[in-house]
Amino acid sequence: MSEHDPASAPPGRPHPERAGPDQDGFEQTGAGRGGPEQAAPEGRPDRAEELEALVARLEQRVAELEDQWLRALAELDNMRKRAAREAEWERARMFREWLPVLDHLDLALQHAEAEPASLAEGVSAVRDQALALLERYGYARQDDAGAGFDPARHEAVGAVPAADVPSGTVVGVVRPGYGEGDHQLRPAAVIVSKAD
């Protein structure tokens, strides 16, 4: 008789591989016989293991984002320092270009003591040099005499009656303006004509 022959099972006990009601009338199945719990299906990880894996992935992502954030902060700080250095270099370069103007003023004053008549000529040459420097930086001196009054370019400091020019014409410049439009250092202070 075979070891697995159903007839070889002891009387009163069901064969181990058979499913059927036990003595109390409950159905018995392979893994669940004798207890209320059933085994988890094969191939599906335990829920705790899934959560642990998820936490590990999230912690890794947080570490990556923190690293990227720290790198971005460091790069921003480097850019700020570089921009500050470049601005300082540009500022120093601009002032270095004004040094010859001061040198020529010193020379004009030295010659004025020996030859007072040459003072006007020396000061005029220095003035021309300063005007050329301003123009190179985009702040050319504006010649506003005879122009129509423009509040964006002019600041009226006085008005005089003038019969020979239209009202609102610039008839005198008290203080010249430099630059124009969005690149204006200052408006011209002017005297304008008015109707009698």
Short mmCIF file of N, CA and C in Angstrom, two decimals, residues 66-133:
data_model
loop_
_atom_site.label_atom_id
_atom_site.label_comp_id
_atom_site.label_asym_id
_atom_site.label_seq_id
_atom_site.Cartn_x
_atom_site.Cartn_y
_atom_site.Cartn_z
N GLU A 66 19.14 68.51 -0.32
CA GLU A 66 19.93 69.34 0.59
C GLU A 66 21.30 69.64 -0.01
N ASP A 67 21.90 68.65 -0.65
CA ASP A 67 23.20 68.85 -1.30
C ASP A 67 23.08 69.88 -2.43
N GLN A 68 22.02 69.76 -3.24
CA GLN A 68 21.81 70.73 -4.33
C GLN A 68 21.59 72.13 -3.78
N TRP A 69 20.85 72.23 -2.68
CA TRP A 69 20.58 73.54 -2.06
C TRP A 69 21.87 74.17 -1.56
N LEU A 70 22.72 73.38 -0.89
CA LEU A 70 23.99 73.90 -0.38
C LEU A 70 24.90 74.34 -1.52
N ARG A 71 24.91 73.56 -2.61
CA ARG A 71 25.73 73.94 -3.77
C ARG A 71 25.23 75.24 -4.39
N ALA A 72 23.89 75.40 -4.47
CA ALA A 72 23.32 76.63 -5.05
C ALA A 72 23.66 77.83 -4.18
N LEU A 73 23.59 77.66 -2.85
CA LEU A 73 23.96 78.75 -1.95
C LEU A 73 25.42 79.15 -2.12
N ALA A 74 26.29 78.14 -2.24
CA ALA A 74 27.71 78.43 -2.43
C ALA A 74 27.96 79.15 -3.75
N GLU A 75 27.28 78.72 -4.81
CA GLU A 75 27.44 79.36 -6.11
C GLU A 75 26.93 80.80 -6.08
N LEU A 76 25.80 81.02 -5.41
CA LEU A 76 25.25 82.37 -5.28
C LEU A 76 26.21 83.28 -4.52
N ASP A 77 26.81 82.76 -3.45
CA ASP A 77 27.77 83.55 -2.68
C ASP A 77 28.99 83.89 -3.53
N ASN A 78 29.46 82.92 -4.33
CA ASN A 78 30.61 83.18 -5.21
C ASN A 78 30.27 84.24 -6.26
N MET A 79 29.05 84.16 -6.83
CA MET A 79 28.63 85.16 -7.82
C MET A 79 28.55 86.54 -7.20
N ARG A 80 28.03 86.63 -5.96
CA ARG A 80 27.92 87.92 -5.29
C ARG A 80 29.30 88.52 -5.05
N LYS A 81 30.24 87.70 -4.60
CA LYS A 81 31.60 88.19 -4.36
C LYS A 81 32.28 88.61 -5.66
N ARG A 82 32.06 87.81 -6.72
CA ARG A 82 32.66 88.14 -8.01
C ARG A 82 32.09 89.46 -8.55
N ALA A 83 30.77 89.65 -8.42
CA ALA A 83 30.15 90.89 -8.90
C ALA A 83 30.65 92.09 -8.10
N ALA A 84 30.84 91.91 -6.79
CA ALA A 84 31.35 93.01 -5.96
C ALA A 84 32.77 93.38 -6.37
N ARG A 85 33.61 92.35 -6.65
CA ARG A 85 34.98 92.62 -7.08
C ARG A 85 35.00 93.36 -8.42
N GLU A 86 34.17 92.90 -9.37
CA GLU A 86 34.14 93.53 -10.69
C GLU A 86 33.64 94.97 -10.60
N ALA A 87 32.63 95.21 -9.73
CA ALA A 87 32.13 96.58 -9.56
C ALA A 87 33.21 97.48 -8.97
N GLU A 88 33.98 96.94 -8.03
CA GLU A 88 35.06 97.73 -7.42
C GLU A 88 36.16 98.02 -8.44
N TRP A 89 36.50 97.03 -9.28
CA TRP A 89 37.50 97.25 -10.33
C TRP A 89 37.03 98.32 -11.31
N GLU A 90 35.76 98.26 -11.70
CA GLU A 90 35.22 99.24 -12.64
C GLU A 90 35.23 100.64 -12.03
N ARG A 91 34.83 100.70 -10.77
CA ARG A 91 34.82 102.00 -10.06
C ARG A 91 36.23 102.58 -9.99
N ALA A 92 37.20 101.74 -9.62
CA ALA A 92 38.59 102.20 -9.53
C ALA A 92 39.11 102.63 -10.90
N ARG A 93 38.75 101.89 -11.95
CA ARG A 93 39.20 102.23 -13.29
C ARG A 93 38.67 103.61 -13.71
N MET A 94 37.40 103.86 -13.39
CA MET A 94 36.81 105.14 -13.75
C MET A 94 37.54 106.29 -13.03
N PHE A 95 37.81 106.11 -11.75
CA PHE A 95 38.49 107.18 -11.01
C PHE A 95 39.95 107.35 -11.46
N ARG A 96 40.57 106.24 -11.89
CA ARG A 96 41.94 106.36 -12.41
C ARG A 96 41.97 107.24 -13.66
N GLU A 97 40.89 107.18 -14.45
CA GLU A 97 40.84 108.00 -15.64
C GLU A 97 40.69 109.48 -15.33
N TRP A 98 40.23 109.79 -14.11
CA TRP A 98 40.11 111.19 -13.71
C TRP A 98 41.44 111.74 -13.16
N LEU A 99 42.38 110.88 -12.85
CA LEU A 99 43.65 111.35 -12.28
C LEU A 99 44.40 112.30 -13.21
N PRO A 100 44.47 112.05 -14.53
CA PRO A 100 45.15 113.03 -15.40
C PRO A 100 44.50 114.41 -15.37
N VAL A 101 43.17 114.46 -15.15
CA VAL A 101 42.50 115.75 -15.05
C VAL A 101 43.04 116.52 -13.86
N LEU A 102 43.18 115.83 -12.73
CA LEU A 102 43.75 116.47 -11.54
C LEU A 102 45.20 116.86 -11.75
N ASP A 103 45.95 115.98 -12.43
CA ASP A 103 47.36 116.30 -12.72
C ASP A 103 47.47 117.59 -13.51
N HIS A 104 46.62 117.75 -14.51
CA HIS A 104 46.68 118.94 -15.36
C HIS A 104 46.21 120.19 -14.61
N LEU A 105 45.26 120.00 -13.69
CA LEU A 105 44.88 121.14 -12.85
C LEU A 105 46.05 121.59 -11.98
N ASP A 106 46.78 120.62 -11.43
CA ASP A 106 47.97 120.96 -10.63
C ASP A 106 48.98 121.73 -11.46
N LEU A 107 49.22 121.24 -12.69
CA LEU A 107 50.18 121.93 -13.57
C LEU A 107 49.71 123.34 -13.91
N ALA A 108 48.40 123.50 -14.17
CA ALA A 108 47.87 124.83 -14.50
C ALA A 108 48.07 125.78 -13.33
N LEU A 109 47.84 125.29 -12.12
CA LEU A 109 48.02 126.15 -10.94
C LEU A 109 49.49 126.51 -10.73
N GLN A 110 50.39 125.56 -10.98
CA GLN A 110 51.82 125.85 -10.84
C GLN A 110 52.26 126.91 -11.84
N HIS A 111 51.80 126.80 -13.08
CA HIS A 111 52.17 127.79 -14.09
C HIS A 111 51.51 129.14 -13.84
N ALA A 112 50.36 129.12 -13.18
CA ALA A 112 49.66 130.38 -12.91
C ALA A 112 50.48 131.28 -11.99
N GLU A 113 51.23 130.67 -11.08
CA GLU A 113 52.06 131.47 -10.18
C GLU A 113 53.19 132.15 -10.95
N ALA A 114 53.76 131.43 -11.93
CA ALA A 114 54.85 132.01 -12.72
C ALA A 114 54.34 132.92 -13.82
N GLU A 115 53.26 132.48 -14.48
CA GLU A 115 52.69 133.26 -15.59
C GLU A 115 51.18 133.32 -15.42
N PRO A 116 50.68 134.30 -14.72
CA PRO A 116 49.24 134.39 -14.47
C PRO A 116 48.39 134.39 -15.75
N ALA A 117 48.95 134.89 -16.84
CA ALA A 117 48.17 134.96 -18.07
C ALA A 117 47.87 133.58 -18.65
N SER A 118 48.70 132.59 -18.30
CA SER A 118 48.50 131.25 -18.86
C SER A 118 47.47 130.43 -18.09
N LEU A 119 46.96 130.96 -16.98
CA LEU A 119 46.02 130.20 -16.15
C LEU A 119 44.74 129.87 -16.92
N ALA A 120 44.18 130.84 -17.60
CA ALA A 120 42.93 130.61 -18.33
C ALA A 120 43.11 129.54 -19.40
N GLU A 121 44.24 129.57 -20.09
CA GLU A 121 44.50 128.57 -21.13
C GLU A 121 44.62 127.17 -20.53
N GLY A 122 45.33 127.06 -19.41
CA GLY A 122 45.49 125.75 -18.76
C GLY A 122 44.18 125.20 -18.24
N VAL A 123 43.38 126.06 -17.60
CA VAL A 123 42.09 125.61 -17.06
C VAL A 123 41.16 125.19 -18.20
N SER A 124 41.19 125.91 -19.31
CA SER A 124 40.36 125.56 -20.46
C SER A 124 40.73 124.18 -21.01
N ALA A 125 42.03 123.89 -21.06
CA ALA A 125 42.48 122.59 -21.56
C ALA A 125 42.03 121.46 -20.63
N VAL A 126 42.10 121.69 -19.32
CA VAL A 126 41.66 120.68 -18.36
C VAL A 126 40.15 120.46 -18.47
N ARG A 127 39.42 121.55 -18.64
CA ARG A 127 37.96 121.43 -18.81
C ARG A 127 37.62 120.59 -20.03
N ASP A 128 38.30 120.83 -21.13
CA ASP A 128 38.05 120.04 -22.34
C ASP A 128 38.35 118.56 -22.10
N GLN A 129 39.39 118.28 -21.34
CA GLN A 129 39.75 116.89 -21.03
C GLN A 129 38.65 116.24 -20.18
N ALA A 130 38.13 116.97 -19.21
CA ALA A 130 37.07 116.44 -18.34
C ALA A 130 35.80 116.19 -19.15
N LEU A 131 35.46 117.12 -20.04
CA LEU A 131 34.27 116.94 -20.88
C LEU A 131 34.40 115.72 -21.78
N ALA A 132 35.60 115.51 -22.34
CA ALA A 132 35.82 114.35 -23.21
C ALA A 132 35.67 113.05 -22.42
N LEU A 133 36.13 113.07 -21.18
CA LEU A 133 36.02 111.87 -20.34
C LEU A 133 34.55 111.56 -20.03
#
